Amino acid sequence: MIKIGIPSCFLYPDPNRNVFGPKTLCYIASDFADFVSRKGVIPVLIPDLHGDEMKQFLDELDGIVLQGGTDMAPESYNEKPIGQWKGDEYRDEFELAILDWAVKNGKPVLGICRGFQVMNVYFGGTLFQDIQTQKSDALQHRDAEKYDQLSHAIAFNEGTLLDRLYEDEQNKIVNSVHHQGVKDLGKNLEAYAYCPTDGMIEAFGWKGAEEGKVMAVQWHPEFFHNFKNGKLIDGDKVYEYFLTKIKTKK
């Protein structure tokens, strides 16, 4: 059985919460658990462990998928907040440490949305804290009401992994549920895809490992099943390719 580790999202203590108000909760979106789960593949939530307990836990995993969620804190990429977007520095440190373990131990990693941004920061890149504020020619990449029904065209850089995976796709469209994005691409990362309207990078892979072993996408393939306004690209193709990087080592 392949075990895919998913670093937790966090809900911090909140006295107004009726259940577990004083406690920090670790969680995963149910859509994400469904997406990662396959025959012979189980999603494993990585809790907030430390030291030897965390190492022991991680050593049992075959790969890592970084899920979406709250913003990264600007301090995590050496900036100061420009507005209301303070992010979650605690979660940043938690995920960056897990990503560091995975890279140094040769484990496959797939980043999705926030995970895409975490991976860019890990490799020395920076983010737009708010695309609409900082990039005047940008599309609207997030709408709280439309949420996973917001979409835009996607273009793949010629000859790259995703260009080959999606060469037969007729509707090159993805959903868009993010207001932050790549400003400066991290070191040794190769852009796989971009938004053709505003040039925002939408996918990349790390050139320090074999192709596709460490990669990330800005869109949310786990939400594709819910899209009502037409047809998106096949959300499973990236994940299935990622799994081949694990299966060939098993």
PDB file of C-alpha atoms in Angstrom:
ATOM      1  CA  MET A   1       0.000   0.000   0.000  1.00  0.00           C
ATOM      2  CA  ILE A   2       1.363   3.440  -0.991  1.00  0.00           C
ATOM      3  CA  LYS A   3       1.145   5.991   1.832  1.00  0.00           C
ATOM      4  CA  ILE A   4       0.867   9.637   0.770  1.00  0.00           C
ATOM      5  CA  GLY A   5       1.529  12.151   3.539  1.00  0.00           C
ATOM      6  CA  ILE A   6      -0.544  15.335   3.591  1.00  0.00           C
ATOM      7  CA  PRO A   7       0.638  18.052   5.996  1.00  0.00           C
ATOM      8  CA  SER A   8      -2.216  19.291   8.182  1.00  0.00           C
ATOM      9  CA  CYS A   9      -4.147  22.481   7.892  1.00  0.00           C
ATOM     10  CA  PHE A  10      -4.574  24.087  11.335  1.00  0.00           C
ATOM     11  CA  LEU A  11      -7.433  25.623  13.261  1.00  0.00           C
ATOM     12  CA  TYR A  12      -5.983  27.457  16.238  1.00  0.00           C
ATOM     13  CA  PRO A  13      -7.620  27.876  19.670  1.00  0.00           C
ATOM     14  CA  ASP A  14     -10.812  29.910  19.477  1.00  0.00           C
ATOM     15  CA  PRO A  15     -12.906  30.560  22.610  1.00  0.00           C
ATOM     16  CA  ASN A  16     -15.956  31.146  20.406  1.00  0.00           C
ATOM     17  CA  ARG A  17     -15.817  27.601  19.036  1.00  0.00           C
ATOM     18  CA  ASN A  18     -18.207  25.324  20.915  1.00  0.00           C
ATOM     19  CA  VAL A  19     -16.167  22.150  20.438  1.00  0.00           C
ATOM     20  CA  PHE A  20     -12.425  21.936  21.227  1.00  0.00           C
ATOM     21  CA  GLY A  21     -12.360  25.722  21.683  1.00  0.00           C
ATOM     22  CA  PRO A  22      -9.032  25.806  23.600  1.00  0.00           C
ATOM     23  CA  LYS A  23      -7.338  23.301  21.261  1.00  0.00           C
ATOM     24  CA  THR A  24      -5.440  23.439  17.957  1.00  0.00           C
ATOM     25  CA  LEU A  25      -7.038  21.137  15.370  1.00  0.00           C
ATOM     26  CA  CYS A  26      -5.314  19.382  12.465  1.00  0.00           C
ATOM     27  CA  TYR A  27      -7.487  18.772   9.404  1.00  0.00           C
ATOM     28  CA  ILE A  28      -7.751  17.993   5.705  1.00  0.00           C
ATOM     29  CA  ALA A  29     -10.501  18.990   3.247  1.00  0.00           C
ATOM     30  CA  SER A  30     -12.627  15.955   2.374  1.00  0.00           C
ATOM     31  CA  ASP A  31     -12.318  16.708  -1.372  1.00  0.00           C
ATOM     32  CA  PHE A  32      -8.564  16.532  -0.979  1.00  0.00           C
ATOM     33  CA  ALA A  33      -8.662  13.183   0.819  1.00  0.00           C
ATOM     34  CA  ASP A  34     -10.900  11.805  -1.940  1.00  0.00           C
ATOM     35  CA  PHE A  35      -8.564  13.111  -4.633  1.00  0.00           C
ATOM     36  CA  VAL A  36      -5.393  11.616  -3.126  1.00  0.00           C
ATOM     37  CA  SER A  37      -7.000   8.251  -2.360  1.00  0.00           C
ATOM     38  CA  ARG A  38      -6.731   5.606  -5.104  1.00  0.00           C
ATOM     39  CA  LYS A  39      -6.714   1.830  -5.286  1.00  0.00           C
ATOM     40  CA  GLY A  40      -3.547   0.871  -3.456  1.00  0.00           C
ATOM     41  CA  VAL A  41      -2.989   4.464  -2.293  1.00  0.00           C
ATOM     42  CA  ILE A  42      -4.060   5.909   1.054  1.00  0.00           C
ATOM     43  CA  PRO A  43      -3.882   9.539   2.232  1.00  0.00           C
ATOM     44  CA  VAL A  44      -2.210   9.972   5.625  1.00  0.00           C
ATOM     45  CA  LEU A  45      -2.678  13.235   7.517  1.00  0.00           C
ATOM     46  CA  ILE A  46       0.629  14.451   8.982  1.00  0.00           C
ATOM     47  CA  PRO A  47      -0.107  15.813  12.477  1.00  0.00           C
ATOM     48  CA  ASP A  48       1.813  18.491  14.325  1.00  0.00           C
ATOM     49  CA  LEU A  49       4.601  16.266  15.634  1.00  0.00           C
ATOM     50  CA  HIS A  50       8.128  17.283  16.513  1.00  0.00           C
ATOM     51  CA  GLY A  51      11.652  15.908  16.722  1.00  0.00           C
ATOM     52  CA  ASP A  52      12.118  12.157  16.632  1.00  0.00           C
ATOM     53  CA  GLU A  53       8.360  11.551  16.626  1.00  0.00           C
ATOM     54  CA  MET A  54       8.002  13.510  13.386  1.00  0.00           C
ATOM     55  CA  LYS A  55      10.997  11.781  11.761  1.00  0.00           C
ATOM     56  CA  GLN A  56       9.613   8.366  12.701  1.00  0.00           C
ATOM     57  CA  PHE A  57       6.264   9.316  11.174  1.00  0.00           C
ATOM     58  CA  LEU A  58       7.727  10.722   7.946  1.00  0.00           C
ATOM     59  CA  ASP A  59       9.991   7.727   7.424  1.00  0.00           C
ATOM     60  CA  GLU A  60       6.876   5.577   6.899  1.00  0.00           C
ATOM     61  CA  LEU A  61       5.629   7.699   3.979  1.00  0.00           C
ATOM     62  CA  ASP A  62       6.217   7.153   0.264  1.00  0.00           C
ATOM     63  CA  GLY A  63       5.504  10.675  -0.930  1.00  0.00           C
ATOM     64  CA  ILE A  64       4.123  14.075   0.078  1.00  0.00           C
ATOM     65  CA  VAL A  65       1.227  16.111  -1.321  1.00  0.00           C
ATOM     66  CA  LEU A  66       0.991  19.683  -0.025  1.00  0.00           C
ATOM     67  CA  GLN A  67      -2.626  20.874   0.168  1.00  0.00           C
ATOM     68  CA  GLY A  68      -4.177  24.317  -0.157  1.00  0.00           C
ATOM     69  CA  GLY A  69      -5.441  26.644   2.541  1.00  0.00           C
ATOM     70  CA  THR A  70      -4.373  29.860   4.208  1.00  0.00           C
ATOM     71  CA  ASP A  71      -1.836  32.311   2.788  1.00  0.00           C
ATOM     72  CA  MET A  72       1.865  32.091   3.449  1.00  0.00           C
ATOM     73  CA  ALA A  73       3.146  34.785   5.790  1.00  0.00           C
ATOM     74  CA  PRO A  74       5.214  37.437   3.945  1.00  0.00           C
ATOM     75  CA  GLU A  75       7.921  37.011   6.594  1.00  0.00           C
ATOM     76  CA  SER A  76       8.460  33.465   5.290  1.00  0.00           C
ATOM     77  CA  TYR A  77       9.932  34.958   2.106  1.00  0.00           C
ATOM     78  CA  ASN A  78      11.606  37.971   3.756  1.00  0.00           C
ATOM     79  CA  GLU A  79       8.910  40.555   3.109  1.00  0.00           C
ATOM     80  CA  LYS A  80       6.654  42.659   5.309  1.00  0.00           C
ATOM     81  CA  PRO A  81       2.864  42.537   4.949  1.00  0.00           C
ATOM     82  CA  ILE A  82       1.467  45.154   2.575  1.00  0.00           C
ATOM     83  CA  GLY A  83      -2.086  44.877   3.882  1.00  0.00           C
ATOM     84  CA  GLN A  84      -4.518  42.487   5.520  1.00  0.00           C
ATOM     85  CA  TRP A  85      -2.789  39.310   4.248  1.00  0.00           C
ATOM     86  CA  LYS A  86      -0.815  38.202   7.305  1.00  0.00           C
ATOM     87  CA  GLY A  87      -0.731  34.489   6.463  1.00  0.00           C
ATOM     88  CA  ASP A  88       0.110  31.590   8.756  1.00  0.00           C
ATOM     89  CA  GLU A  89       3.780  31.591   9.685  1.00  0.00           C
ATOM     90  CA  TYR A  90       3.425  28.600  12.013  1.00  0.00           C
ATOM     91  CA  ARG A  91       2.020  26.443   9.224  1.00  0.00           C
ATOM     92  CA  ASP A  92       4.715  27.782   6.882  1.00  0.00           C
ATOM     93  CA  GLU A  93       7.465  26.518   9.184  1.00  0.00           C
ATOM     94  CA  PHE A  94       5.683  23.182   9.624  1.00  0.00           C
ATOM     95  CA  GLU A  95       5.326  22.577   5.882  1.00  0.00           C
ATOM     96  CA  LEU A  96       8.728  23.925   4.885  1.00  0.00           C
ATOM     97  CA  ALA A  97      10.348  21.495   7.340  1.00  0.00           C
ATOM     98  CA  ILE A  98       8.389  18.564   5.880  1.00  0.00           C
ATOM     99  CA  LEU A  99       9.279  19.646   2.348  1.00  0.00           C
ATOM    100  CA  ASP A 100      12.941  19.913   3.346  1.00  0.00           C
ATOM    101  CA  TRP A 101      12.839  16.362   4.710  1.00  0.00           C
ATOM    102  CA  ALA A 102      11.203  15.096   1.503  1.00  0.00           C
ATOM    103  CA  VAL A 103      13.682  16.783  -0.833  1.00  0.00           C
ATOM    104  CA  LYS A 104      16.714  15.675   1.175  1.00  0.00           C
ATOM    105  CA  ASN A 105      15.414  12.088   1.363  1.00  0.00           C
ATOM    106  CA  GLY A 106      14.522  11.850  -2.317  1.00  0.00           C
ATOM    107  CA  LYS A 107      10.749  11.567  -1.764  1.00  0.00           C
ATOM    108  CA  PRO A 108       8.315  12.607  -4.531  1.00  0.00           C
ATOM    109  CA  VAL A 109       6.393  15.807  -3.754  1.00  0.00           C
ATOM    110  CA  LEU A 110       3.325  17.353  -5.384  1.00  0.00           C
ATOM    111  CA  GLY A 111       2.217  20.838  -4.342  1.00  0.00           C
ATOM    112  CA  ILE A 112      -1.321  22.130  -4.929  1.00  0.00           C
ATOM    113  CA  CYS A 113      -2.307  25.823  -4.655  1.00  0.00           C
ATOM    114  CA  ARG A 114      -0.785  26.894  -1.312  1.00  0.00           C
ATOM    115  CA  GLY A 115       1.518  23.883  -1.711  1.00  0.00           C
ATOM    116  CA  PHE A 116       2.677  25.381  -5.034  1.00  0.00           C
ATOM    117  CA  GLN A 117       3.497  28.620  -3.219  1.00  0.00           C
ATOM    118  CA  VAL A 118       5.239  26.826  -0.333  1.00  0.00           C
ATOM    119  CA  MET A 119       7.429  24.971  -2.801  1.00  0.00           C
ATOM    120  CA  ASN A 120       8.342  28.190  -4.634  1.00  0.00           C
ATOM    121  CA  VAL A 121       9.358  29.846  -1.354  1.00  0.00           C
ATOM    122  CA  TYR A 122      11.342  26.773  -0.275  1.00  0.00           C
ATOM    123  CA  PHE A 123      13.450  27.070  -3.421  1.00  0.00           C
ATOM    124  CA  GLY A 124      14.127  30.763  -2.830  1.00  0.00           C
ATOM    125  CA  GLY A 125      11.241  32.372  -4.713  1.00  0.00           C
ATOM    126  CA  THR A 126       8.841  35.120  -3.668  1.00  0.00           C
ATOM    127  CA  LEU A 127       5.089  35.695  -3.940  1.00  0.00           C
ATOM    128  CA  PHE A 128       2.671  38.419  -4.833  1.00  0.00           C
ATOM    129  CA  GLN A 129       0.984  39.001  -1.487  1.00  0.00           C
ATOM    130  CA  ASP A 130      -2.144  40.004  -3.406  1.00  0.00           C
ATOM    131  CA  ILE A 131      -2.138  39.655  -7.186  1.00  0.00           C
ATOM    132  CA  GLN A 132      -4.862  42.270  -7.770  1.00  0.00           C
ATOM    133  CA  THR A 133      -3.014  44.853  -5.677  1.00  0.00           C
ATOM    134  CA  GLN A 134       0.477  44.224  -6.999  1.00  0.00           C
ATOM    135  CA  LYS A 135      -0.049  43.260 -10.657  1.00  0.00           C
ATOM    136  CA  SER A 136      -2.215  45.747 -12.507  1.00  0.00           C
ATOM    137  CA  ASP A 137      -2.724  43.626 -15.639  1.00  0.00           C
ATOM    138  CA  ALA A 138      -3.747  40.460 -13.768  1.00  0.00           C
ATOM    139  CA  LEU A 139      -6.973  38.535 -14.114  1.00  0.00           C
ATOM    140  CA  GLN A 140      -9.128  38.026 -11.072  1.00  0.00           C
ATOM    141  CA  HIS A 141      -7.774  34.729  -9.786  1.00  0.00           C
ATOM    142  CA  ARG A 142     -10.036  34.411  -6.754  1.00  0.00           C
ATOM    143  CA  ASP A 143     -13.699  35.111  -6.121  1.00  0.00           C
ATOM    144  CA  ALA A 144     -15.052  34.187  -2.685  1.00  0.00           C
ATOM    145  CA  GLU A 145     -18.596  33.659  -4.003  1.00  0.00           C
ATOM    146  CA  LYS A 146     -17.735  31.752  -7.192  1.00  0.00           C
ATOM    147  CA  TYR A 147     -14.893  29.941  -5.411  1.00  0.00           C
ATOM    148  CA  ASP A 148     -14.098  26.744  -7.383  1.00  0.00           C
ATOM    149  CA  GLN A 149     -16.366  27.871 -10.256  1.00  0.00           C
ATOM    150  CA  LEU A 150     -13.913  30.625 -11.274  1.00  0.00           C
ATOM    151  CA  SER A 151     -11.696  29.541 -14.166  1.00  0.00           C
ATOM    152  CA  HIS A 152      -9.260  30.710 -16.840  1.00  0.00           C
ATOM    153  CA  ALA A 153      -7.318  29.354 -19.794  1.00  0.00           C
ATOM    154  CA  ILE A 154      -4.028  27.544 -19.201  1.00  0.00           C
ATOM    155  CA  ALA A 155      -1.019  27.361 -21.536  1.00  0.00           C
ATOM    156  CA  PHE A 156       1.811  24.846 -21.270  1.00  0.00           C
ATOM    157  CA  ASN A 157       5.424  25.691 -22.011  1.00  0.00           C
ATOM    158  CA  GLU A 158       6.420  23.809 -25.128  1.00  0.00           C
ATOM    159  CA  GLY A 159       8.255  20.536 -24.556  1.00  0.00           C
ATOM    160  CA  THR A 160       7.746  20.456 -20.796  1.00  0.00           C
ATOM    161  CA  LEU A 161       6.166  17.585 -18.877  1.00  0.00           C
ATOM    162  CA  LEU A 162       2.684  19.109 -18.712  1.00  0.00           C
ATOM    163  CA  ASP A 163       2.784  20.099 -22.372  1.00  0.00           C
ATOM    164  CA  ARG A 164       3.225  16.418 -23.195  1.00  0.00           C
ATOM    165  CA  LEU A 165       0.671  15.191 -20.649  1.00  0.00           C
ATOM    166  CA  TYR A 166      -2.012  17.545 -21.920  1.00  0.00           C
ATOM    167  CA  GLU A 167      -1.231  17.707 -25.642  1.00  0.00           C
ATOM    168  CA  ASP A 168      -4.575  16.057 -26.526  1.00  0.00           C
ATOM    169  CA  GLU A 169      -6.741  18.213 -24.262  1.00  0.00           C
ATOM    170  CA  GLN A 170      -9.394  20.186 -26.143  1.00  0.00           C
ATOM    171  CA  ASN A 171     -10.411  22.507 -23.277  1.00  0.00           C
ATOM    172  CA  LYS A 172      -7.255  23.904 -21.746  1.00  0.00           C
ATOM    173  CA  ILE A 173      -8.942  25.521 -18.752  1.00  0.00           C
ATOM    174  CA  VAL A 174      -8.341  25.240 -14.997  1.00  0.00           C
ATOM    175  CA  ASN A 175     -10.097  26.551 -11.911  1.00  0.00           C
ATOM    176  CA  SER A 176      -8.631  29.464  -9.958  1.00  0.00           C
ATOM    177  CA  VAL A 177      -8.946  29.834  -6.184  1.00  0.00           C
ATOM    178  CA  HIS A 178      -5.973  31.954  -5.134  1.00  0.00           C
ATOM    179  CA  HIS A 179      -5.180  35.640  -4.629  1.00  0.00           C
ATOM    180  CA  GLN A 180      -1.438  35.084  -4.111  1.00  0.00           C
ATOM    181  CA  GLY A 181       0.968  33.701  -6.683  1.00  0.00           C
ATOM    182  CA  VAL A 182       4.547  33.413  -7.888  1.00  0.00           C
ATOM    183  CA  LYS A 183       6.356  36.739  -8.234  1.00  0.00           C
ATOM    184  CA  ASP A 184       9.959  35.524  -8.511  1.00  0.00           C
ATOM    185  CA  LEU A 185      10.354  31.872  -9.491  1.00  0.00           C
ATOM    186  CA  GLY A 186      12.534  29.830  -7.134  1.00  0.00           C
ATOM    187  CA  LYS A 187      16.006  28.605  -8.037  1.00  0.00           C
ATOM    188  CA  ASN A 188      16.302  25.589 -10.307  1.00  0.00           C
ATOM    189  CA  LEU A 189      12.560  25.522 -10.963  1.00  0.00           C
ATOM    190  CA  GLU A 190      11.233  25.096 -14.512  1.00  0.00           C
ATOM    191  CA  ALA A 191       7.905  26.725 -15.343  1.00  0.00           C
ATOM    192  CA  TYR A 192       5.536  24.149 -16.851  1.00  0.00           C
ATOM    193  CA  ALA A 193       2.430  26.304 -17.353  1.00  0.00           C
ATOM    194  CA  TYR A 194       1.154  29.855 -17.219  1.00  0.00           C
ATOM    195  CA  CYS A 195      -2.026  31.884 -17.571  1.00  0.00           C
ATOM    196  CA  PRO A 196      -1.901  33.212 -21.162  1.00  0.00           C
ATOM    197  CA  THR A 197      -3.865  36.349 -20.276  1.00  0.00           C
ATOM    198  CA  ASP A 198      -1.594  37.784 -17.570  1.00  0.00           C
ATOM    199  CA  GLY A 199       1.501  35.544 -17.602  1.00  0.00           C
ATOM    200  CA  MET A 200       1.106  34.268 -14.034  1.00  0.00           C
ATOM    201  CA  ILE A 201       3.057  31.018 -13.556  1.00  0.00           C
ATOM    202  CA  GLU A 202       0.645  28.147 -12.895  1.00  0.00           C
ATOM    203  CA  ALA A 203       2.880  25.056 -12.634  1.00  0.00           C
ATOM    204  CA  PHE A 204       6.548  24.163 -12.275  1.00  0.00           C
ATOM    205  CA  GLY A 205       8.941  21.318 -11.576  1.00  0.00           C
ATOM    206  CA  TRP A 206      12.243  21.153  -9.720  1.00  0.00           C
ATOM    207  CA  LYS A 207      15.187  20.427 -12.001  1.00  0.00           C
ATOM    208  CA  GLY A 208      17.197  18.919  -9.148  1.00  0.00           C
ATOM    209  CA  ALA A 209      15.238  15.642  -9.386  1.00  0.00           C
ATOM    210  CA  GLU A 210      14.012  13.506 -12.266  1.00  0.00           C
ATOM    211  CA  GLU A 211      11.221  15.123 -14.247  1.00  0.00           C
ATOM    212  CA  GLY A 212       7.926  15.290 -12.361  1.00  0.00           C
ATOM    213  CA  LYS A 213       9.245  13.919  -9.087  1.00  0.00           C
ATOM    214  CA  VAL A 214       9.004  17.311  -7.341  1.00  0.00           C
ATOM    215  CA  MET A 215       6.400  19.530  -8.989  1.00  0.00           C
ATOM    216  CA  ALA A 216       3.458  21.788  -8.212  1.00  0.00           C
ATOM    217  CA  VAL A 217       0.331  23.338  -9.727  1.00  0.00           C
ATOM    218  CA  GLN A 218      -1.504  26.498  -8.736  1.00  0.00           C
ATOM    219  CA  TRP A 219      -4.976  25.151  -9.586  1.00  0.00           C
ATOM    220  CA  HIS A 220      -7.116  22.795  -7.464  1.00  0.00           C
ATOM    221  CA  PRO A 221      -7.597  19.464  -9.287  1.00  0.00           C
ATOM    222  CA  GLU A 222      -9.402  18.050  -6.248  1.00  0.00           C
ATOM    223  CA  PHE A 223     -12.272  20.480  -6.968  1.00  0.00           C
ATOM    224  CA  PHE A 224     -12.576  19.697 -10.685  1.00  0.00           C
ATOM    225  CA  HIS A 225     -15.409  17.194 -10.130  1.00  0.00           C
ATOM    226  CA  ASN A 226     -17.562  20.070  -8.857  1.00  0.00           C
ATOM    227  CA  PHE A 227     -17.117  22.406 -11.859  1.00  0.00           C
ATOM    228  CA  LYS A 228     -20.451  23.335 -13.471  1.00  0.00           C
ATOM    229  CA  ASN A 229     -19.472  25.815 -16.196  1.00  0.00           C
ATOM    230  CA  GLY A 230     -17.998  23.524 -18.847  1.00  0.00           C
ATOM    231  CA  LYS A 231     -15.058  21.149 -18.966  1.00  0.00           C
ATOM    232  CA  LEU A 232     -11.626  21.536 -17.374  1.00  0.00           C
ATOM    233  CA  ILE A 233      -8.438  19.665 -18.189  1.00  0.00           C
ATOM    234  CA  ASP A 234      -8.127  16.173 -16.724  1.00  0.00           C
ATOM    235  CA  GLY A 235      -7.202  16.830 -13.087  1.00  0.00           C
ATOM    236  CA  ASP A 236      -5.996  13.272 -12.556  1.00  0.00           C
ATOM    237  CA  LYS A 237      -3.184  13.344 -15.107  1.00  0.00           C
ATOM    238  CA  VAL A 238      -0.706  15.241 -12.916  1.00  0.00           C
ATOM    239  CA  TYR A 239      -1.454  13.135  -9.853  1.00  0.00           C
ATOM    240  CA  GLU A 240      -1.294   9.838 -11.735  1.00  0.00           C
ATOM    241  CA  TYR A 241       2.073  10.849 -13.197  1.00  0.00           C
ATOM    242  CA  PHE A 242       3.269  11.806  -9.712  1.00  0.00           C
ATOM    243  CA  LEU A 243       2.273   8.358  -8.452  1.00  0.00           C
ATOM    244  CA  THR A 244       4.434   6.705 -11.127  1.00  0.00           C
ATOM    245  CA  LYS A 245       7.453   8.273  -9.430  1.00  0.00           C
ATOM    246  CA  ILE A 246       6.557   6.299  -6.309  1.00  0.00           C
ATOM    247  CA  LYS A 247       5.430   3.067  -7.941  1.00  0.00           C
ATOM    248  CA  THR A 248       8.679   2.689  -9.890  1.00  0.00           C
ATOM    249  CA  LYS A 249      10.597   2.748  -6.587  1.00  0.00           C
ATOM    250  CA  LYS A 250       8.347   0.296  -4.730  1.00  0.00           C
TER     251      LYS A 250
END
